[in-house]
Amino acid sequence: MNSEILDLQATLRQQVRIVLVDTSHSGNIGAAARAMKNMGLRRLYLVKPHRFPHADATARASGADDLLAQATICVDLDEALAGCTLVVGASARLRNLTVPLLDPRQCAEQTLGELVAGDGQQVAIIFGREHSGLTNDELGRCHHLVHIPSDPEYSSLNLAAAVQVVSYELRMATNVLSGKDVNAEKEQEITETNAIDQEPLAPADDMARFYDHLQETLVTIGFLDANNPRIMMRRLRRLFNRARPSVTEMNILRGILTAAQRRKQ
Ligand code: SAH
């Protein structure tokens, strides 16, 4: 795997906090931990969880209970945001439009972009209460809001589902950010392919001489019956005509035939 992608994944693990504020259902905490771990995030912060640790959290976390064990429990949001230079609030409703609004993809690209450019700073993405979301005061602490563009008629996702979507986009953004290199490699490949595609194709008379040479060689090496070459030669013609070899490729094929004949003599 590309080392740049690996570095970005370490950035996700170490520098992105998912902060759940005042969560009432312990199961949601476990499901959020699982969503995070699937996407390569590790830092879970819980502000005043109603019941934690709890069997429901452990059950829903499945194999992500290590994140629960390492979760940081905070008495208030200030504590959870300590040391963060970028704070993003996830909101199901578009109510506080004084804070710039991003969709999860923009949020991920911007977040990772800042982390990569910076020097080890921490980012927090905060998620609100199941019943009432984040307060205006909490939203006011955010540099950006992230809203998952759901159906306005029913816009509120389950808390852990929202964590999943935002985390997924963060993971995808690691690829986008490394995309420059990947694209450069692709461009190089395309250029090489185009160069080959632009070689002049072997004209029909060259092809005819090649088929004669091919038939002669196949008889010499004992592959083809000299008295009955037609069916096999028809198939081989179809094959090479489909390939439309260039002059250079034709020269390579002729070289192979000459070498085979030489060995036989
Ligand atoms: N009833 C609450 C929503 C609670 S859902 C309200 O109307 O605000 C719990 C949390 O999940 C939200 O606070 C938010 O952080 C996150 N969430 C749910 N749906 C979301 C969406 N469409 N976009 C962004 N975050 C969302």
PDB file of C-alpha atoms and ligand atoms in Angstrom:
ATOM      1  CA  MET A   1       0.000   0.000   0.000  1.00  0.00           C
ATOM      2  CA  ASN A   2       1.090   3.527  -0.805  1.00  0.00           C
ATOM      3  CA  SER A   3       2.987   4.957   2.210  1.00  0.00           C
ATOM      4  CA  GLU A   4       1.140   8.243   1.918  1.00  0.00           C
ATOM      5  CA  ILE A   5      -2.168   6.433   2.468  1.00  0.00           C
ATOM      6  CA  LEU A   6      -0.665   4.626   5.455  1.00  0.00           C
ATOM      7  CA  ASP A   7       0.397   7.959   6.976  1.00  0.00           C
ATOM      8  CA  LEU A   8      -3.048   9.405   6.464  1.00  0.00           C
ATOM      9  CA  GLN A   9      -4.555   6.394   8.161  1.00  0.00           C
ATOM     10  CA  ALA A  10      -2.272   6.982  11.140  1.00  0.00           C
ATOM     11  CA  THR A  11      -3.527  10.568  11.128  1.00  0.00           C
ATOM     12  CA  LEU A  12      -7.104   9.312  11.339  1.00  0.00           C
ATOM     13  CA  ARG A  13      -6.232   7.009  14.215  1.00  0.00           C
ATOM     14  CA  GLN A  14      -4.290   9.511  16.247  1.00  0.00           C
ATOM     15  CA  GLN A  15      -5.605  12.965  15.472  1.00  0.00           C
ATOM     16  CA  VAL A  16      -9.346  12.679  14.985  1.00  0.00           C
ATOM     17  CA  ARG A  17     -11.623  12.553  18.024  1.00  0.00           C
ATOM     18  CA  ILE A  18     -15.218  11.512  17.857  1.00  0.00           C
ATOM     19  CA  VAL A  19     -17.019  13.226  20.719  1.00  0.00           C
ATOM     20  CA  LEU A  20     -20.459  11.997  21.793  1.00  0.00           C
ATOM     21  CA  VAL A  21     -22.291  14.477  23.978  1.00  0.00           C
ATOM     22  CA  ASP A  22     -24.757  13.399  26.676  1.00  0.00           C
ATOM     23  CA  THR A  23     -25.643  10.109  25.004  1.00  0.00           C
ATOM     24  CA  SER A  24     -28.652   8.427  26.596  1.00  0.00           C
ATOM     25  CA  HIS A  25     -28.582   4.987  24.942  1.00  0.00           C
ATOM     26  CA  SER A  26     -25.503   2.976  25.830  1.00  0.00           C
ATOM     27  CA  GLY A  27     -26.062   0.785  22.769  1.00  0.00           C
ATOM     28  CA  ASN A  28     -25.455   3.812  20.567  1.00  0.00           C
ATOM     29  CA  ILE A  29     -22.055   4.327  22.190  1.00  0.00           C
ATOM     30  CA  GLY A  30     -21.080   0.747  21.333  1.00  0.00           C
ATOM     31  CA  ALA A  31     -22.384   1.014  17.765  1.00  0.00           C
ATOM     32  CA  ALA A  32     -20.519   4.291  17.291  1.00  0.00           C
ATOM     33  CA  ALA A  33     -17.293   2.645  18.503  1.00  0.00           C
ATOM     34  CA  ARG A  34     -17.782  -0.132  15.982  1.00  0.00           C
ATOM     35  CA  ALA A  35     -18.462   2.350  13.164  1.00  0.00           C
ATOM     36  CA  MET A  36     -15.273   4.201  14.077  1.00  0.00           C
ATOM     37  CA  LYS A  37     -13.089   1.138  14.273  1.00  0.00           C
ATOM     38  CA  ASN A  38     -14.337  -0.152  10.913  1.00  0.00           C
ATOM     39  CA  MET A  39     -13.160   3.101   9.356  1.00  0.00           C
ATOM     40  CA  GLY A  40      -9.830   3.232  11.163  1.00  0.00           C
ATOM     41  CA  LEU A  41     -10.685   5.823  13.835  1.00  0.00           C
ATOM     42  CA  ARG A  42      -9.724   5.144  17.441  1.00  0.00           C
ATOM     43  CA  ARG A  43     -10.278   8.150  19.703  1.00  0.00           C
ATOM     44  CA  LEU A  44     -13.671   8.121  21.357  1.00  0.00           C
ATOM     45  CA  TYR A  45     -14.604  10.871  23.834  1.00  0.00           C
ATOM     46  CA  LEU A  46     -17.784  10.648  25.887  1.00  0.00           C
ATOM     47  CA  VAL A  47     -19.176  13.764  27.513  1.00  0.00           C
ATOM     48  CA  LYS A  48     -21.462  12.859  30.429  1.00  0.00           C
ATOM     49  CA  PRO A  49     -22.756   9.546  29.058  1.00  0.00           C
ATOM     50  CA  HIS A  50     -25.902   8.529  30.947  1.00  0.00           C
ATOM     51  CA  ARG A  51     -24.803   4.935  31.547  1.00  0.00           C
ATOM     52  CA  PHE A  52     -21.275   3.878  30.807  1.00  0.00           C
ATOM     53  CA  PRO A  53     -19.695   1.342  30.884  1.00  0.00           C
ATOM     54  CA  HIS A  54     -22.770  -0.742  30.118  1.00  0.00           C
ATOM     55  CA  ALA A  55     -23.524  -4.201  28.753  1.00  0.00           C
ATOM     56  CA  ASP A  56     -25.505  -2.708  25.828  1.00  0.00           C
ATOM     57  CA  ALA A  57     -22.480  -0.685  24.749  1.00  0.00           C
ATOM     58  CA  THR A  58     -20.215  -3.720  24.886  1.00  0.00           C
ATOM     59  CA  ALA A  59     -22.718  -5.854  22.976  1.00  0.00           C
ATOM     60  CA  ARG A  60     -23.171  -3.317  20.166  1.00  0.00           C
ATOM     61  CA  ALA A  61     -19.445  -2.622  19.935  1.00  0.00           C
ATOM     62  CA  SER A  62     -18.838  -6.243  18.972  1.00  0.00           C
ATOM     63  CA  GLY A  63     -15.062  -6.426  18.279  1.00  0.00           C
ATOM     64  CA  ALA A  64     -14.592  -2.723  18.966  1.00  0.00           C
ATOM     65  CA  ASP A  65     -14.784  -2.980  22.743  1.00  0.00           C
ATOM     66  CA  ASP A  66     -11.123  -1.920  22.929  1.00  0.00           C
ATOM     67  CA  LEU A  67     -12.255   1.542  21.854  1.00  0.00           C
ATOM     68  CA  LEU A  68     -14.767   1.555  24.701  1.00  0.00           C
ATOM     69  CA  ALA A  69     -12.089   0.510  27.187  1.00  0.00           C
ATOM     70  CA  GLN A  70      -9.839   3.353  25.997  1.00  0.00           C
ATOM     71  CA  ALA A  71     -12.622   5.947  25.695  1.00  0.00           C
ATOM     72  CA  THR A  72     -12.043   9.242  27.487  1.00  0.00           C
ATOM     73  CA  ILE A  73     -14.928  10.168  29.773  1.00  0.00           C
ATOM     74  CA  CYS A  74     -15.311  13.925  30.217  1.00  0.00           C
ATOM     75  CA  VAL A  75     -17.351  16.014  32.634  1.00  0.00           C
ATOM     76  CA  ASP A  76     -18.048  18.681  30.020  1.00  0.00           C
ATOM     77  CA  LEU A  77     -17.452  19.577  26.381  1.00  0.00           C
ATOM     78  CA  ASP A  78     -14.529  21.864  27.273  1.00  0.00           C
ATOM     79  CA  GLU A  79     -12.630  18.912  28.583  1.00  0.00           C
ATOM     80  CA  ALA A  80     -13.299  16.894  25.415  1.00  0.00           C
ATOM     81  CA  LEU A  81     -12.194  19.738  23.158  1.00  0.00           C
ATOM     82  CA  ALA A  82      -8.999  20.557  25.040  1.00  0.00           C
ATOM     83  CA  GLY A  83      -6.090  20.688  22.596  1.00  0.00           C
ATOM     84  CA  CYS A  84      -8.254  20.663  19.452  1.00  0.00           C
ATOM     85  CA  THR A  85      -7.572  23.291  16.797  1.00  0.00           C
ATOM     86  CA  LEU A  86     -10.543  22.350  14.673  1.00  0.00           C
ATOM     87  CA  VAL A  87     -14.027  21.540  15.972  1.00  0.00           C
ATOM     88  CA  VAL A  88     -16.785  20.291  13.701  1.00  0.00           C
ATOM     89  CA  GLY A  89     -20.358  19.789  14.925  1.00  0.00           C
ATOM     90  CA  ALA A  90     -22.612  17.182  13.344  1.00  0.00           C
ATOM     91  CA  SER A  91     -26.130  18.522  13.058  1.00  0.00           C
ATOM     92  CA  ALA A  92     -29.308  16.862  11.835  1.00  0.00           C
ATOM     93  CA  ARG A  93     -30.992  20.200  11.366  1.00  0.00           C
ATOM     94  CA  LEU A  94     -29.796  23.316   9.581  1.00  0.00           C
ATOM     95  CA  ARG A  95     -30.491  25.784  12.327  1.00  0.00           C
ATOM     96  CA  ASN A  96     -27.285  27.604  13.061  1.00  0.00           C
ATOM     97  CA  LEU A  97     -26.219  28.943   9.732  1.00  0.00           C
ATOM     98  CA  THR A  98     -23.722  31.396  11.140  1.00  0.00           C
ATOM     99  CA  VAL A  99     -21.248  28.504  11.157  1.00  0.00           C
ATOM    100  CA  PRO A 100     -20.103  27.290   7.716  1.00  0.00           C
ATOM    101  CA  LEU A 101     -21.917  24.174   6.644  1.00  0.00           C
ATOM    102  CA  LEU A 102     -20.213  21.217   4.992  1.00  0.00           C
ATOM    103  CA  ASP A 103     -21.408  17.887   3.733  1.00  0.00           C
ATOM    104  CA  PRO A 104     -19.495  14.860   5.078  1.00  0.00           C
ATOM    105  CA  ARG A 105     -17.232  14.655   2.004  1.00  0.00           C
ATOM    106  CA  GLN A 106     -16.231  18.301   2.194  1.00  0.00           C
ATOM    107  CA  CYS A 107     -15.830  17.940   5.943  1.00  0.00           C
ATOM    108  CA  ALA A 108     -13.475  14.996   5.531  1.00  0.00           C
ATOM    109  CA  GLU A 109     -11.381  16.612   2.817  1.00  0.00           C
ATOM    110  CA  GLN A 110     -11.069  19.837   4.748  1.00  0.00           C
ATOM    111  CA  THR A 111     -10.324  18.090   8.049  1.00  0.00           C
ATOM    112  CA  LEU A 112      -7.646  15.841   6.616  1.00  0.00           C
ATOM    113  CA  GLY A 113      -6.218  18.660   4.533  1.00  0.00           C
ATOM    114  CA  GLU A 114      -5.692  20.730   7.684  1.00  0.00           C
ATOM    115  CA  LEU A 115      -4.256  17.808   9.606  1.00  0.00           C
ATOM    116  CA  VAL A 116      -1.778  17.003   6.870  1.00  0.00           C
ATOM    117  CA  ALA A 117      -0.673  20.617   6.535  1.00  0.00           C
ATOM    118  CA  GLY A 118      -0.405  21.052  10.318  1.00  0.00           C
ATOM    119  CA  ASP A 119       1.849  19.727  12.977  1.00  0.00           C
ATOM    120  CA  GLY A 120       0.093  16.970  14.904  1.00  0.00           C
ATOM    121  CA  GLN A 121      -2.945  18.966  15.988  1.00  0.00           C
ATOM    122  CA  GLN A 122      -6.186  17.337  17.099  1.00  0.00           C
ATOM    123  CA  VAL A 123      -9.590  17.622  15.453  1.00  0.00           C
ATOM    124  CA  ALA A 124     -12.902  16.944  17.204  1.00  0.00           C
ATOM    125  CA  ILE A 125     -16.122  15.992  15.500  1.00  0.00           C
ATOM    126  CA  ILE A 126     -18.982  16.282  17.962  1.00  0.00           C
ATOM    127  CA  PHE A 127     -22.306  14.470  17.887  1.00  0.00           C
ATOM    128  CA  GLY A 128     -25.342  15.454  19.920  1.00  0.00           C
ATOM    129  CA  ARG A 129     -28.019  13.896  22.071  1.00  0.00           C
ATOM    130  CA  GLU A 130     -30.437  11.390  20.592  1.00  0.00           C
ATOM    131  CA  HIS A 131     -33.459  13.502  21.509  1.00  0.00           C
ATOM    132  CA  SER A 132     -32.309  17.052  21.057  1.00  0.00           C
ATOM    133  CA  GLY A 133     -28.975  17.102  19.219  1.00  0.00           C
ATOM    134  CA  LEU A 134     -26.416  19.767  20.141  1.00  0.00           C
ATOM    135  CA  THR A 135     -27.393  22.986  21.931  1.00  0.00           C
ATOM    136  CA  ASN A 136     -26.864  26.348  20.251  1.00  0.00           C
ATOM    137  CA  ASP A 137     -24.087  27.007  22.718  1.00  0.00           C
ATOM    138  CA  GLU A 138     -22.347  23.756  21.718  1.00  0.00           C
ATOM    139  CA  LEU A 139     -22.833  24.485  18.021  1.00  0.00           C
ATOM    140  CA  GLY A 140     -21.365  27.916  18.644  1.00  0.00           C
ATOM    141  CA  ARG A 141     -18.085  26.274  19.615  1.00  0.00           C
ATOM    142  CA  CYS A 142     -17.725  24.723  16.183  1.00  0.00           C
ATOM    143  CA  HIS A 143     -15.637  26.050  13.322  1.00  0.00           C
ATOM    144  CA  HIS A 144     -17.827  24.139  10.875  1.00  0.00           C
ATOM    145  CA  LEU A 145     -21.045  22.187  10.892  1.00  0.00           C
ATOM    146  CA  VAL A 146     -21.383  18.941   9.047  1.00  0.00           C
ATOM    147  CA  HIS A 147     -24.812  17.900   7.843  1.00  0.00           C
ATOM    148  CA  ILE A 148     -25.528  14.585   6.170  1.00  0.00           C
ATOM    149  CA  PRO A 149     -27.852  15.585   3.328  1.00  0.00           C
ATOM    150  CA  SER A 150     -30.752  13.393   4.378  1.00  0.00           C
ATOM    151  CA  ASP A 151     -34.409  13.792   3.425  1.00  0.00           C
ATOM    152  CA  PRO A 152     -35.523  17.083   5.039  1.00  0.00           C
ATOM    153  CA  GLU A 153     -38.826  15.397   5.909  1.00  0.00           C
ATOM    154  CA  TYR A 154     -36.932  12.934   8.110  1.00  0.00           C
ATOM    155  CA  SER A 155     -33.449  14.262   8.505  1.00  0.00           C
ATOM    156  CA  SER A 156     -32.251  12.745  11.731  1.00  0.00           C
ATOM    157  CA  LEU A 157     -30.087   9.621  11.487  1.00  0.00           C
ATOM    158  CA  ASN A 158     -29.435   7.283  14.361  1.00  0.00           C
ATOM    159  CA  LEU A 159     -26.422   8.623  16.254  1.00  0.00           C
ATOM    160  CA  ALA A 160     -24.131   5.703  15.361  1.00  0.00           C
ATOM    161  CA  ALA A 161     -25.281   5.783  11.727  1.00  0.00           C
ATOM    162  CA  ALA A 162     -24.276   9.454  11.579  1.00  0.00           C
ATOM    163  CA  VAL A 163     -20.871   8.578  13.057  1.00  0.00           C
ATOM    164  CA  GLN A 164     -20.558   5.867  10.394  1.00  0.00           C
ATOM    165  CA  VAL A 165     -21.208   8.203   7.465  1.00  0.00           C
ATOM    166  CA  VAL A 166     -18.834  10.886   8.720  1.00  0.00           C
ATOM    167  CA  SER A 167     -16.102   8.322   9.500  1.00  0.00           C
ATOM    168  CA  TYR A 168     -16.525   6.624   6.135  1.00  0.00           C
ATOM    169  CA  GLU A 169     -15.939   9.891   4.334  1.00  0.00           C
ATOM    170  CA  LEU A 170     -12.835  10.516   6.418  1.00  0.00           C
ATOM    171  CA  ARG A 171     -11.476   7.184   5.339  1.00  0.00           C
ATOM    172  CA  MET A 172     -12.354   7.819   1.697  1.00  0.00           C
ATOM    173  CA  ALA A 173     -10.635  11.191   1.884  1.00  0.00           C
ATOM    174  CA  THR A 174      -7.349   9.457   2.656  1.00  0.00           C
ATOM    175  CA  ASN A 175      -7.557   8.084  -0.894  1.00  0.00           C
ATOM    176  CA  VAL A 176      -8.592  11.399  -2.399  1.00  0.00           C
ATOM    177  CA  LEU A 177      -5.728  13.189  -0.711  1.00  0.00           C
ATOM    178  CA  SER A 178      -3.240  10.630  -1.944  1.00  0.00           C
ATOM    179  CA  GLY A 179      -4.962  10.899  -5.324  1.00  0.00           C
ATOM    180  CA  LYS A 180      -2.350  13.224  -6.742  1.00  0.00           C
ATOM    181  CA  ASP A 181       0.254  10.501  -6.780  1.00  0.00           C
ATOM    182  CA  VAL A 182      -2.136   7.810  -7.912  1.00  0.00           C
ATOM    183  CA  ASN A 183      -3.243  10.062 -10.784  1.00  0.00           C
ATOM    184  CA  ALA A 184       0.315  10.868 -11.746  1.00  0.00           C
ATOM    185  CA  GLU A 185       1.065   7.150 -11.978  1.00  0.00           C
ATOM    186  CA  LYS A 186      -2.072   6.602 -14.025  1.00  0.00           C
ATOM    187  CA  GLU A 187      -1.160   9.446 -16.368  1.00  0.00           C
ATOM    188  CA  GLN A 188       2.248   7.901 -16.919  1.00  0.00           C
ATOM    189  CA  GLU A 189       0.629   4.558 -17.784  1.00  0.00           C
ATOM    190  CA  ILE A 190      -1.842   6.233 -20.118  1.00  0.00           C
ATOM    191  CA  THR A 191       0.952   8.099 -21.871  1.00  0.00           C
ATOM    192  CA  GLU A 192       2.814   4.843 -22.421  1.00  0.00           C
ATOM    193  CA  THR A 193      -0.313   3.129 -23.699  1.00  0.00           C
ATOM    194  CA  ASN A 194      -1.030   6.030 -26.041  1.00  0.00           C
ATOM    195  CA  ALA A 195       2.496   5.926 -27.398  1.00  0.00           C
ATOM    196  CA  ILE A 196       1.981   2.274 -28.328  1.00  0.00           C
ATOM    197  CA  ASP A 197      -1.478   3.011 -29.717  1.00  0.00           C
ATOM    198  CA  GLN A 198      -0.011   5.694 -31.931  1.00  0.00           C
ATOM    199  CA  GLU A 199       2.508   3.424 -33.640  1.00  0.00           C
ATOM    200  CA  PRO A 200       1.617   2.839 -37.299  1.00  0.00           C
ATOM    201  CA  LEU A 201      -0.296  -0.377 -37.841  1.00  0.00           C
ATOM    202  CA  ALA A 202       1.191  -3.135 -39.988  1.00  0.00           C
ATOM    203  CA  PRO A 203      -0.239  -2.849 -43.506  1.00  0.00           C
ATOM    204  CA  ALA A 204      -2.066  -5.749 -45.134  1.00  0.00           C
ATOM    205  CA  ASP A 205       0.911  -6.787 -47.265  1.00  0.00           C
ATOM    206  CA  ASP A 206       3.103  -7.052 -44.151  1.00  0.00           C
ATOM    207  CA  MET A 207       0.356  -9.107 -42.553  1.00  0.00           C
ATOM    208  CA  ALA A 208       0.202 -11.389 -45.599  1.00  0.00           C
ATOM    209  CA  ARG A 209       3.969 -11.959 -45.459  1.00  0.00           C
ATOM    210  CA  PHE A 210       3.689 -12.597 -41.718  1.00  0.00           C
ATOM    211  CA  TYR A 211       0.979 -15.269 -42.266  1.00  0.00           C
ATOM    212  CA  ASP A 212       3.152 -17.000 -44.871  1.00  0.00           C
ATOM    213  CA  HIS A 213       6.082 -16.905 -42.482  1.00  0.00           C
ATOM    214  CA  LEU A 214       3.917 -18.144 -39.611  1.00  0.00           C
ATOM    215  CA  GLN A 215       2.561 -21.069 -41.624  1.00  0.00           C
ATOM    216  CA  GLU A 216       6.018 -22.040 -42.837  1.00  0.00           C
ATOM    217  CA  THR A 217       7.418 -21.926 -39.298  1.00  0.00           C
ATOM    218  CA  LEU A 218       4.553 -23.906 -37.778  1.00  0.00           C
ATOM    219  CA  VAL A 219       5.088 -26.612 -40.366  1.00  0.00           C
ATOM    220  CA  THR A 220       8.864 -26.581 -39.737  1.00  0.00           C
ATOM    221  CA  ILE A 221       8.429 -27.042 -35.980  1.00  0.00           C
ATOM    222  CA  GLY A 222       5.867 -29.802 -36.537  1.00  0.00           C
ATOM    223  CA  PHE A 223       2.867 -27.926 -35.110  1.00  0.00           C
ATOM    224  CA  LEU A 224       0.966 -27.716 -38.378  1.00  0.00           C
ATOM    225  CA  ASP A 225       0.143 -30.444 -40.882  1.00  0.00           C
ATOM    226  CA  ALA A 226       1.606 -29.205 -44.214  1.00  0.00           C
ATOM    227  CA  ASN A 227      -1.204 -30.958 -46.101  1.00  0.00           C
ATOM    228  CA  ASN A 228      -3.979 -29.440 -44.098  1.00  0.00           C
ATOM    229  CA  PRO A 229      -2.999 -26.040 -42.745  1.00  0.00           C
ATOM    230  CA  ARG A 230      -6.145 -24.094 -43.581  1.00  0.00           C
ATOM    231  CA  ILE A 231      -8.394 -24.382 -40.541  1.00  0.00           C
ATOM    232  CA  MET A 232      -5.643 -23.599 -38.054  1.00  0.00           C
ATOM    233  CA  MET A 233      -4.342 -20.738 -40.194  1.00  0.00           C
ATOM    234  CA  ARG A 234      -7.823 -19.256 -40.443  1.00  0.00           C
ATOM    235  CA  ARG A 235      -8.090 -19.199 -36.665  1.00  0.00           C
ATOM    236  CA  LEU A 236      -4.662 -17.668 -36.289  1.00  0.00           C
ATOM    237  CA  ARG A 237      -5.472 -14.989 -38.846  1.00  0.00           C
ATOM    238  CA  ARG A 238      -8.582 -14.098 -36.917  1.00  0.00           C
ATOM    239  CA  LEU A 239      -6.538 -13.835 -33.752  1.00  0.00           C
ATOM    240  CA  PHE A 240      -3.853 -11.573 -35.241  1.00  0.00           C
ATOM    241  CA  ASN A 241      -6.326  -9.481 -37.207  1.00  0.00           C
ATOM    242  CA  ARG A 242      -8.219  -8.831 -34.012  1.00  0.00           C
ATOM    243  CA  ALA A 243      -5.016  -7.663 -32.352  1.00  0.00           C
ATOM    244  CA  ARG A 244      -4.169  -5.269 -35.222  1.00  0.00           C
ATOM    245  CA  PRO A 245      -0.407  -5.364 -34.585  1.00  0.00           C
ATOM    246  CA  SER A 246       1.732  -2.314 -35.241  1.00  0.00           C
ATOM    247  CA  VAL A 247       4.746  -2.406 -37.540  1.00  0.00           C
ATOM    248  CA  THR A 248       7.013  -2.738 -34.493  1.00  0.00           C
ATOM    249  CA  GLU A 249       4.943  -5.560 -33.013  1.00  0.00           C
ATOM    250  CA  MET A 250       4.953  -7.277 -36.381  1.00  0.00           C
ATOM    251  CA  ASN A 251       8.758  -7.067 -36.446  1.00  0.00           C
ATOM    252  CA  ILE A 252       8.859  -8.691 -32.993  1.00  0.00           C
ATOM    253  CA  LEU A 253       6.600 -11.525 -34.172  1.00  0.00           C
ATOM    254  CA  ARG A 254       8.704 -12.019 -37.315  1.00  0.00           C
ATOM    255  CA  GLY A 255      11.821 -12.118 -35.116  1.00  0.00           C
ATOM    256  CA  ILE A 256      10.267 -14.857 -32.962  1.00  0.00           C
ATOM    257  CA  LEU A 257       9.444 -16.913 -36.049  1.00  0.00           C
ATOM    258  CA  THR A 258      12.971 -16.523 -37.444  1.00  0.00           C
ATOM    259  CA  ALA A 259      14.467 -17.563 -34.085  1.00  0.00           C
ATOM    260  CA  ALA A 260      12.203 -20.633 -33.935  1.00  0.00           C
ATOM    261  CA  GLN A 261      13.158 -21.670 -37.464  1.00  0.00           C
ATOM    262  CA  ARG A 262      16.862 -21.198 -36.724  1.00  0.00           C
ATOM    263  CA  ARG A 263      16.645 -23.561 -33.745  1.00  0.00           C
ATOM    264  CA  LYS A 264      14.996 -26.187 -35.884  1.00  0.00           C
ATOM    265  CA  GLN A 265      17.716 -26.151 -38.550  1.00  0.00           C
TER     266      GLN A 265
HETATM  267  N1  SAH B   1     -33.357  14.878  17.326  1.00  0.00           N
HETATM  268  C1  SAH B   1     -32.080  15.482  17.135  1.00  0.00           C
HETATM  269  C2  SAH B   1     -31.177  14.606  16.328  1.00  0.00           C
HETATM  270  C3  SAH B   1     -30.479  13.656  17.154  1.00  0.00           C
HETATM  271  S1  SAH B   1     -29.613  12.481  16.273  1.00  0.00           S
HETATM  272  C4  SAH B   1     -32.170  16.765  16.410  1.00  0.00           C
HETATM  273  O1  SAH B   1     -33.195  16.986  15.767  1.00  0.00           O
HETATM  274  O2  SAH B   1     -31.244  17.529  16.427  1.00  0.00           O
HETATM  275  C5  SAH B   1     -28.127  12.453  17.236  1.00  0.00           C
HETATM  276  C6  SAH B   1     -26.978  13.117  16.595  1.00  0.00           C
HETATM  277  O3  SAH B   1     -26.625  12.421  15.401  1.00  0.00           O
HETATM  278  C7  SAH B   1     -27.165  14.555  16.163  1.00  0.00           C
HETATM  279  O4  SAH B   1     -26.998  15.451  17.235  1.00  0.00           O
HETATM  280  C8  SAH B   1     -26.064  14.699  15.161  1.00  0.00           C
HETATM  281  O5  SAH B   1     -24.826  14.914  15.810  1.00  0.00           O
HETATM  282  C9  SAH B   1     -26.065  13.335  14.497  1.00  0.00           C
HETATM  283  N2  SAH B   1     -26.893  13.343  13.278  1.00  0.00           N
HETATM  284  C10 SAH B   1     -28.076  12.735  13.063  1.00  0.00           C
HETATM  285  N3  SAH B   1     -28.527  12.989  11.822  1.00  0.00           N
HETATM  286  C11 SAH B   1     -27.613  13.773  11.229  1.00  0.00           C
HETATM  287  C12 SAH B   1     -27.499  14.386   9.942  1.00  0.00           C
HETATM  288  N4  SAH B   1     -28.449  14.265   9.006  1.00  0.00           N
HETATM  289  N5  SAH B   1     -26.394  15.105   9.686  1.00  0.00           N
HETATM  290  C13 SAH B   1     -25.419  15.260  10.606  1.00  0.00           C
HETATM  291  N6  SAH B   1     -25.486  14.718  11.850  1.00  0.00           N
HETATM  292  C14 SAH B   1     -26.553  13.990  12.148  1.00  0.00           C
END
